[in-house]
């Protein structure tokens, strides 16, 4: 089954404690991206990747890092989380930026 | 940053009614427009990818049109059903970056 898998689904953490949200897709998609969803705002793109070892900043990259060492995986790293990073996060993948995106189940992150 | 507006913000219709909503975006530097359907407690699901001015796409009772010169797209739902209740998102793409609107929340009343 074609899918994008994010882990964990829910996470409560403390300010400053490094964390990683994993994202994996099984469709051999080149394009992957991370979004955050906050009340009253549309999905905002954090980072995207056109292919292995090619990543670029989206609209709101501050406080986040990503890596794309393998085609299927695109982890999101918060080196020093802060409460303003409390949000719902989605990973998505597609066949190039032109393709229809498949979204993961979402990760609800709370930073206290 | 791209200013993407979707209207109306929310909509309640009776089962069987047809409805439509709008996505407005800057027409300059336009590459493509994506429409998504997002049900509560689920993930966004892709409906259409539209690229050319005058494009029309259809999937069952849902269709969409695109006007890139004036910077808008319409989404139409014919004969709304309760299972159409969801938030409909549009996302113009410029280059390799996407900018999502805040969505139109549709509730279909049985």
XYZ file of N, CA and C in Angstrom:
666
model
N 0.850 -1.194 0.000
C 0.000 0.000 0.000
C 0.888 1.247 0.000
N 0.567 2.170 -0.921
C 1.323 3.409 -1.008
C 1.059 4.253 0.234
N 2.124 4.659 0.903
C 1.883 5.456 2.096
C 3.093 6.279 2.508
N 2.775 7.310 3.297
C 3.781 8.138 3.944
C 3.585 7.941 5.443
N 4.639 7.533 6.115
C 4.543 7.190 7.532
C 5.350 8.170 8.366
N 4.681 8.781 9.316
C 5.336 9.698 10.239
C 5.343 9.087 11.630
N 6.408 9.351 12.347
C 6.473 8.939 13.750
C 7.263 9.956 14.557
N 6.828 10.229 15.805
C 5.617 9.700 16.437
C 4.376 10.461 15.981
N 3.205 9.986 16.364
C 1.964 10.681 16.050
C 1.708 11.806 17.052
N 2.110 11.568 18.280
C 1.938 12.560 19.335
C 3.232 12.643 20.132
N 3.592 13.867 20.505
C 4.810 14.041 21.284
C 4.679 15.271 22.165
N 4.946 15.081 23.450
C 5.049 16.205 24.381
C 6.488 16.237 24.852
N 7.131 17.380 24.738
C 8.528 17.482 25.128
C 8.760 18.803 25.857
N 9.972 18.952 26.355
C 10.311 20.175 27.083
C 11.203 21.069 26.237
N 11.153 22.327 26.527
C 11.963 23.305 25.808
C 13.432 22.918 25.837
N 14.047 22.941 24.651
C 15.486 22.706 24.548
C 15.910 21.266 24.352
N 14.998 20.329 24.458
C 15.372 18.921 24.308
C 15.244 18.504 22.843
N 16.356 18.214 22.230
C 16.387 17.878 20.801
C 15.456 16.733 20.464
N 14.761 16.846 19.336
C 13.892 15.754 18.919
C 13.903 15.620 17.403
N 13.537 14.432 16.955
C 13.437 14.137 15.523
C 12.091 13.519 15.229
N 11.433 14.024 14.213
C 10.209 13.413 13.705
C 10.567 12.724 12.390
N 10.279 11.447 12.314
C 10.678 10.709 11.108
C 9.557 10.711 10.083
N 9.954 10.605 8.834
C 9.013 10.520 7.717
C 9.592 9.563 6.694
N 8.792 8.604 6.287
C 9.247 7.621 5.317
C 8.147 7.372 4.292
N 8.525 7.267 3.008
C 7.534 6.976 1.957
C 8.014 5.769 1.149
N 7.023 5.006 0.636
C 7.358 3.767 -0.086
C 7.002 3.853 -1.567
N 6.917 5.063 -2.108
C 6.473 5.252 -3.489
C 7.599 5.709 -4.420
N 8.822 5.717 -3.914
C 9.981 6.152 -4.711
C 9.829 7.597 -5.215
N 9.172 8.418 -4.405
C 8.965 9.810 -4.790
C 10.233 10.630 -4.618
N 10.434 11.552 -5.560
C 11.601 12.416 -5.477
C 11.371 13.568 -4.492
N 10.178 14.140 -4.531
C 9.894 15.365 -3.791
C 9.269 15.035 -2.447
N 9.859 15.611 -1.390
C 9.295 15.457 -0.054
C 9.320 16.807 0.636
N 8.377 17.026 1.548
C 8.334 18.307 2.231
C 7.702 18.171 3.600
N 7.970 19.144 4.441
C 7.394 19.243 5.771
C 6.570 20.519 5.874
N 5.408 20.382 6.551
C 4.514 21.512 6.779
C 4.145 21.571 8.256
N 3.773 22.755 8.676
C 3.159 22.888 9.986
C 1.792 23.556 9.828
N 0.879 23.130 10.686
C -0.481 23.657 10.648
C -0.795 24.300 11.990
N -1.114 25.584 11.961
C -1.474 26.292 13.175
C -2.859 26.897 13.006
N -3.602 27.054 14.097
C -4.977 27.572 14.011
C -5.033 28.903 13.268
N -5.968 29.004 12.325
C -6.152 30.245 11.590
C -5.180 30.477 10.461
N -4.219 29.581 10.323
C -3.231 29.717 9.244
C -3.304 28.508 8.328
N -2.954 28.703 7.063
C -2.857 27.570 6.160
C -1.624 26.743 6.473
N -1.560 25.576 5.878
C -0.341 24.777 5.990
C 0.838 25.612 5.495
N 1.893 25.657 6.296
C 3.073 26.432 5.899
C 4.253 25.478 5.699
N 4.922 25.677 4.583
C 6.005 24.770 4.220
C 7.265 25.141 5.006
N 7.873 24.136 5.639
C 9.052 24.366 6.464
C 10.321 24.149 5.628
N 10.439 22.963 5.080
C 11.538 22.593 4.195
C 10.983 21.670 3.126
N 11.691 21.608 2.015
C 11.365 20.626 0.999
C 12.649 20.062 0.407
N 12.484 18.923 -0.262
C 13.633 18.257 -0.862
C 13.252 17.772 -2.253
N 14.041 18.145 -3.239
C 13.770 17.722 -4.612
C 14.295 16.307 -4.875
N 15.280 15.892 -4.125
C 15.839 14.547 -4.290
C 16.891 14.321 -3.210
N 17.548 13.183 -3.245
C 18.576 12.865 -2.248
C 19.633 13.962 -2.223
N 19.973 14.394 -1.016
C 20.998 15.407 -0.775
C 20.645 16.784 -1.323
N 19.386 16.999 -1.701
C 18.953 18.319 -2.197
C 17.795 18.799 -1.334
N 18.070 19.776 -0.477
C 17.019 20.313 0.381
C 17.005 21.838 0.269
N 15.849 22.412 0.573
C 15.744 23.860 0.466
C 14.733 24.379 1.479
N 14.901 25.635 1.855
C 14.019 26.236 2.849
C 12.669 26.568 2.245
N 11.642 26.369 3.060
C 10.313 26.816 2.688
C 10.041 28.167 3.298
N 8.814 28.368 3.705
C 8.406 29.652 4.254
C 8.835 29.907 5.692
N 8.893 28.845 6.483
C 9.146 28.989 7.924
C 10.212 28.011 8.410
N 11.458 28.132 7.938
C 12.483 27.151 8.281
C 13.188 27.371 9.621
N 12.989 28.532 10.233
C 13.766 28.869 11.444
C 13.466 27.879 12.556
N 14.532 27.345 13.153
C 14.398 26.421 14.274
C 14.292 24.962 13.856
N 14.359 24.692 12.553
C 14.244 23.323 12.039
C 15.447 22.968 11.177
N 15.725 21.681 11.129
C 16.713 21.143 10.196
C 16.124 19.902 9.561
N 16.618 19.587 8.375
C 16.199 18.360 7.694
C 17.426 17.721 7.070
N 17.268 16.472 6.672
C 18.306 15.808 5.895
C 17.636 14.849 4.923
N 18.283 14.559 3.816
C 17.742 13.609 2.841
C 18.900 12.749 2.349
N 19.241 11.785 3.174
C 20.356 10.891 2.849
C 19.891 9.703 2.011
N 18.626 9.357 2.141
C 18.046 8.280 1.335
C 16.764 8.820 0.716
N 16.384 8.248 -0.399
C 15.213 8.760 -1.104
C 13.948 8.614 -0.269
N 13.801 7.539 0.472
C 12.556 7.271 1.163
C 12.377 8.056 2.463
N 13.449 8.565 3.045
C 13.359 9.183 4.373
C 13.658 10.673 4.363
N 12.899 11.404 5.176
C 13.088 12.860 5.238
C 12.767 13.309 6.671
N 13.693 13.102 7.597
C 13.422 13.459 8.992
C 13.449 14.963 9.242
N 12.627 15.387 10.185
C 12.589 16.784 10.625
C 13.211 16.846 12.012
N 14.192 17.707 12.170
C 14.954 17.804 13.414
C 14.723 19.168 14.058
N 14.376 19.111 15.336
C 14.285 20.341 16.127
C 15.412 20.277 17.134
N 16.453 21.066 16.915
C 17.650 21.003 17.755
C 17.367 21.505 19.164
N 16.603 22.567 19.263
C 16.282 23.145 20.562
C 14.850 23.672 20.528
N 13.887 22.746 20.691
C 12.479 23.126 20.544
C 12.067 24.232 21.510
N 11.162 25.075 21.031
C 10.605 26.128 21.876
C 9.088 26.045 21.803
N 8.394 26.642 22.781
C 6.923 26.542 22.792
C 6.254 27.027 21.507
N 6.866 27.963 20.790
C 6.231 28.441 19.547
C 6.341 27.420 18.408
N 6.974 26.305 18.667
C 6.998 25.211 17.692
C 5.932 24.158 17.996
N 5.122 24.425 19.007
C 3.956 23.583 19.248
C 3.032 23.709 18.057
N 2.731 22.575 17.430
C 1.977 22.634 16.181
C 1.628 21.217 15.733
N 0.854 21.146 14.647
C 0.578 19.884 13.959
C 1.466 19.847 12.718
N 2.257 18.811 12.595
C 3.232 18.715 11.509
C 2.827 17.617 10.526
N 2.985 17.916 9.255
C 2.724 16.936 8.202
C 3.931 16.808 7.296
N 4.199 15.568 6.938
C 5.177 15.269 5.909
C 4.392 14.877 4.658
N 4.922 15.192 3.496
C 4.255 14.828 2.244
C 5.292 14.446 1.207
N 4.880 13.600 0.276
C 5.779 13.239 -0.821
C 5.005 13.219 -2.126
N 5.719 13.419 -3.219
C 5.092 13.392 -4.543
C 6.141 13.072 -5.590
N 5.647 12.702 -6.763
C 6.555 12.420 -7.866
C 6.943 13.755 -8.489
N 7.993 14.343 -8.039
C 8.349 15.695 -8.441
C 7.397 16.693 -7.806
N 7.753 17.961 -7.899
C 6.896 18.997 -7.315
C 5.561 19.073 -8.058
N 5.500 18.574 -9.277
C 4.274 18.647 -10.083
C 3.233 17.618 -9.685
N 3.665 16.580 -9.010
C 2.755 15.472 -8.742
C 1.798 15.736 -7.597
N 0.762 14.930 -7.520
C -0.168 14.997 -6.409
C 0.557 14.530 -5.154
N 0.420 15.278 -4.084
C 1.131 14.943 -2.860
C 0.356 13.931 -2.024
N 1.086 13.030 -1.407
C 0.545 12.099 -0.427
C 1.048 12.565 0.938
N 0.105 12.712 1.864
C 0.462 13.227 3.179
C 0.543 12.104 4.204
N 1.431 12.289 5.170
C 1.479 11.403 6.324
C 0.317 11.694 7.259
N 0.239 10.932 8.343
C -0.893 11.020 9.273
C -0.815 12.242 10.186
N 0.305 12.896 10.213
C 0.467 14.068 11.066
C 1.109 13.728 12.393
N 1.855 14.694 12.933
C 2.472 14.573 14.253
C 2.078 15.798 15.065
N 1.396 15.527 16.169
C 1.007 16.654 17.024
C 2.088 16.835 18.085
N 2.781 17.948 18.002
C 3.893 18.230 18.905
C 3.518 19.333 19.880
N 3.779 19.077 21.148
C 3.598 20.089 22.185
C 4.940 20.298 22.881
N 5.376 21.551 22.937
C 6.628 21.889 23.622
C 6.268 22.735 24.840
N 6.635 22.223 26.015
C 6.272 22.939 27.250
C 7.509 23.558 27.893
N 6.760 34.851 0.313
C 5.409 34.567 0.818
C 4.385 34.948 -0.249
N 3.416 34.079 -0.441
C 2.381 34.300 -1.434
C 1.059 34.462 -0.706
N 0.281 35.471 -1.089
C -1.008 35.682 -0.440
C -2.079 34.863 -1.156
N -2.566 33.824 -0.493
C -3.578 32.943 -1.069
C -4.855 33.108 -0.262
N -5.944 33.408 -0.936
C -7.214 33.613 -0.233
C -8.246 32.624 -0.714
N -8.949 32.034 0.223
C -10.028 31.126 -0.112
C -11.325 31.660 0.477
N -12.367 31.618 -0.319
C -13.656 32.085 0.177
C -14.773 31.191 -0.337
N -15.865 31.031 0.459
C -15.959 31.560 1.808
C -15.107 30.744 2.769
N -14.999 31.223 3.995
C -14.222 30.492 5.000
C -14.961 29.212 5.396
N -16.299 29.313 5.496
C -17.081 28.114 5.791
C -18.424 28.198 5.099
N -19.026 27.044 4.947
C -20.226 26.922 4.150
C -21.055 25.756 4.676
N -22.359 25.996 4.871
C -23.278 24.922 5.240
C -24.299 24.803 4.120
N -24.442 23.618 3.584
C -25.429 23.408 2.521
C -26.266 22.187 2.849
N -27.425 22.118 2.210
C -28.299 20.959 2.375
C -27.858 19.861 1.409
N -28.058 18.645 1.833
C -27.768 17.499 0.950
C -28.494 17.702 -0.378
N -27.768 17.481 -1.465
C -28.344 17.638 -2.793
C -28.075 18.987 -3.432
N -27.702 19.984 -2.615
C -27.371 21.298 -3.173
C -26.036 21.222 -3.908
N -25.889 22.075 -4.887
C -24.590 22.254 -5.541
C -23.939 23.493 -4.950
N -22.644 23.490 -4.910
C -21.946 24.590 -4.276
C -20.619 24.852 -4.979
N -20.059 25.999 -4.712
C -18.734 26.290 -5.268
C -18.001 27.250 -4.364
N -16.691 27.184 -4.426
C -15.872 28.126 -3.670
C -14.643 28.509 -4.473
N -13.981 29.543 -3.962
C -12.956 30.235 -4.738
C -11.597 30.200 -4.062
N -10.576 30.112 -4.897
C -9.184 30.268 -4.449
C -8.573 31.393 -5.284
N -8.060 32.420 -4.611
C -7.424 33.547 -5.316
C -5.949 33.594 -4.972
N -5.137 33.897 -5.975
C -3.693 33.891 -5.778
C -3.074 34.889 -6.750
N -1.855 35.353 -6.456
C -1.181 36.257 -7.402
C -0.904 35.523 -8.710
N -1.206 36.185 -9.820
C -1.058 35.523 -11.120
C 0.392 35.504 -11.617
N 1.230 36.336 -11.031
C 2.622 36.353 -11.486
C 3.385 35.161 -10.918
N 4.344 34.658 -11.673
C 5.204 33.560 -11.226
C 4.410 32.304 -10.847
N 3.350 32.052 -11.571
C 2.493 30.908 -11.294
C 3.029 29.674 -12.024
N 3.058 28.553 -11.323
C 3.482 27.293 -11.934
C 2.334 26.290 -12.005
N 1.615 26.150 -10.899
C 0.538 25.162 -10.848
C -0.340 25.446 -9.644
N -1.536 24.850 -9.661
C -2.439 24.954 -8.517
C -2.892 23.555 -8.126
N -2.761 23.266 -6.836
C -3.188 21.965 -6.313
C -4.413 22.168 -5.426
N -5.383 21.279 -5.543
C -6.542 21.257 -4.656
C -6.475 19.998 -3.801
N -6.835 20.176 -2.511
C -6.847 19.054 -1.578
C -8.163 19.034 -0.810
N -8.501 17.860 -0.361
C -9.664 17.657 0.479
C -9.147 17.149 1.813
N -9.596 17.772 2.919
C -9.068 17.414 4.221
C -10.219 17.162 5.170
N -10.422 15.877 5.482
C -11.450 15.496 6.441
C -10.884 15.573 7.853
N -11.750 15.867 8.794
C -11.351 15.978 10.198
C -10.667 14.690 10.653
N -9.571 14.852 11.375
C -8.786 13.751 11.948
C -8.108 12.870 10.886
N -8.080 13.333 9.657
C -7.359 12.608 8.605
C -6.294 13.518 8.006
N -5.647 13.033 6.960
C -4.626 13.833 6.281
C -5.204 14.418 5.003
N -4.657 15.532 4.545
C -5.117 16.080 3.256
C -4.958 15.051 2.139
N -5.927 15.054 1.233
C -5.925 14.107 0.118
C -6.002 14.915 -1.176
N -5.123 14.610 -2.103
C -5.057 15.387 -3.341
C -6.297 15.165 -4.208
N -6.821 16.256 -4.755
C -7.940 16.181 -5.698
C -7.448 16.437 -7.121
N -6.864 17.610 -7.336
C -6.471 18.009 -8.680
C -5.133 18.734 -8.671
N -4.432 18.612 -9.794
C -3.287 19.464 -10.084
C -3.601 20.163 -11.398
N -3.558 21.482 -11.395
C -3.940 22.247 -12.575
C -2.806 23.187 -12.941
N -2.509 23.271 -14.237
C -1.369 24.072 -14.637
C -1.702 25.112 -15.706
N -2.600 24.802 -16.624
C -2.805 25.681 -17.769
C -4.020 26.572 -17.588
N -3.923 27.778 -18.088
C -5.063 28.685 -18.066
C -6.228 28.037 -18.806
N -7.385 28.039 -18.175
C -8.547 27.420 -18.805
C -8.701 25.949 -18.472
N -7.748 25.400 -17.746
C -7.825 23.995 -17.329
C -9.150 23.708 -16.626
N -9.695 22.541 -16.913
C -10.848 22.048 -16.179
C -10.559 20.612 -15.804
N -10.815 20.280 -14.523
C -10.600 18.913 -14.060
C -11.888 18.432 -13.405
N -12.106 17.122 -13.481
C -13.317 16.570 -12.891
C -13.012 15.232 -12.245
N -13.617 15.018 -11.066
C -13.497 13.736 -10.371
C -14.851 13.465 -9.731
N -15.636 12.626 -10.390
C -16.969 12.348 -9.869
C -17.829 13.601 -9.905
N -18.336 13.996 -8.736
C -19.199 15.181 -8.664
C -18.418 16.464 -8.410
N -17.122 16.361 -8.287
C -16.275 17.518 -7.999
C -15.528 17.925 -9.260
N -15.537 19.211 -9.530
C -14.791 19.721 -10.676
C -14.123 21.031 -10.300
N -13.139 21.427 -11.105
C -12.407 22.660 -10.821
C -12.018 23.318 -12.124
N -11.932 24.646 -12.069
C -11.473 25.418 -13.217
C -10.341 26.334 -12.772
N -9.556 26.772 -13.727
C -8.387 27.588 -13.421
C -8.282 28.774 -14.369
N -8.071 29.954 -13.803
C -7.800 31.158 -14.589
C -6.486 31.734 -14.070
N -5.410 31.486 -14.795
C -4.097 31.934 -14.334
C -3.864 33.406 -14.633
N -4.580 33.946 -15.599
C -4.361 35.364 -15.968
C -4.895 36.295 -14.894
N -6.032 35.906 -14.322
C -6.613 36.752 -13.272
C -6.356 36.187 -11.875
N -5.777 35.032 -11.796
C -5.347 34.465 -10.518
C -6.481 33.921 -9.659
N -7.283 33.005 -10.226
C -8.282 32.352 -9.384
C -8.609 30.974 -9.925
N -9.153 30.172 -9.014
C -9.634 28.838 -9.357
C -10.941 28.617 -8.606
N -11.885 27.952 -9.271
C -13.150 27.592 -8.639
C -13.206 26.085 -8.452
N -13.751 25.684 -7.319
C -14.045 24.269 -7.078
C -15.556 24.139 -6.977
N -16.130 23.190 -7.727
C -17.571 22.982 -7.736
C -17.890 21.594 -7.213
N -18.937 21.505 -6.422
C -19.430 20.197 -6.012
C -20.907 20.142 -6.413
N -21.233 19.157 -7.212
C -22.598 19.000 -7.703
C -23.344 18.004 -6.830
N -24.549 18.381 -6.390
C -25.339 17.446 -5.587
C -24.617 16.998 -4.331
N -24.274 17.946 -3.457
C -23.466 17.649 -2.261
C -24.061 16.521 -1.428
N -23.170 15.685 -0.910
C -23.532 14.584 -0.032
C -22.840 14.774 1.315
N -23.402 14.192 2.386
C -22.762 14.347 3.699
C -21.284 13.960 3.699
N -20.913 12.973 2.906
C -19.507 12.551 2.866
C -18.589 13.576 2.190
N -19.179 14.609 1.595
C -18.369 15.697 1.028
C -17.938 16.689 2.108
N -18.466 16.548 3.307
C -18.109 17.455 4.398
C -16.626 17.334 4.685
N -15.928 18.431 4.560
C -14.466 18.455 4.712
C -14.008 19.900 4.538
N -12.718 20.098 4.746
C -12.114 21.389 4.402
C -11.394 21.218 3.076
N -11.621 22.153 2.174
C -11.013 22.095 0.840
C -9.918 23.156 0.767
N -8.718 22.677 0.483
C -7.541 23.543 0.468
C -7.043 23.741 -0.949
N -6.591 24.946 -1.243
C -5.883 25.147 -2.504
C -4.447 25.541 -2.191
N -3.536 25.190 -3.092
C -2.119 25.471 -2.885
C -1.468 25.799 -4.220
N -1.309 27.083 -4.508
C -0.524 27.450 -5.689
C 0.942 27.087 -5.472
N 1.585 26.757 -6.569
C 3.016 26.463 -6.507
C 3.767 27.503 -7.340
N 4.828 28.069 -6.748
C 5.746 28.921 -7.499
C 7.111 28.263 -7.392
N 7.708 27.955 -8.495
C 8.955 27.200 -8.448
C 8.675 25.846 -7.817
N 9.401 25.527 -6.783
C 9.202 24.240 -6.107
C 8.563 24.397 -4.736
N 7.994 25.566 -4.489
C 7.443 25.855 -3.187
C 5.921 25.999 -3.249
N 5.243 25.527 -2.213
C 3.789 25.563 -2.149
C 3.332 26.558 -1.091
N 2.187 27.201 -1.380
C 1.595 28.150 -0.439
C 0.118 27.796 -0.308
N -0.257 27.336 0.862
C -1.626 26.878 1.077
C -2.519 28.011 1.559
N -3.776 27.998 1.081
C -4.788 28.848 1.661
C -5.280 28.243 2.965
N -6.115 28.988 3.678
C -6.633 28.497 4.955
C -7.824 27.558 4.778
N -8.315 27.460 3.550
C -9.331 26.465 3.279
C -10.764 26.969 3.375
N -11.661 26.223 2.747
C -13.105 26.420 2.891
C -13.660 25.183 3.578
N -14.296 25.396 4.722
C -14.875 24.283 5.476
C -16.316 24.068 5.018
N -16.581 22.919 4.441
C -17.909 22.595 3.934
C -18.597 21.600 4.855
N -19.817 21.940 5.254
C -20.653 21.010 6.016
C -21.915 20.752 5.213
N -22.180 19.491 4.918
C -23.376 19.114 4.183
C -24.368 18.514 5.163
N -25.522 19.160 5.264
C -26.535 18.763 6.239
C -27.494 17.754 5.608
N -27.637 16.568 6.227
C -28.516 15.541 5.633
C -29.982 15.977 5.637
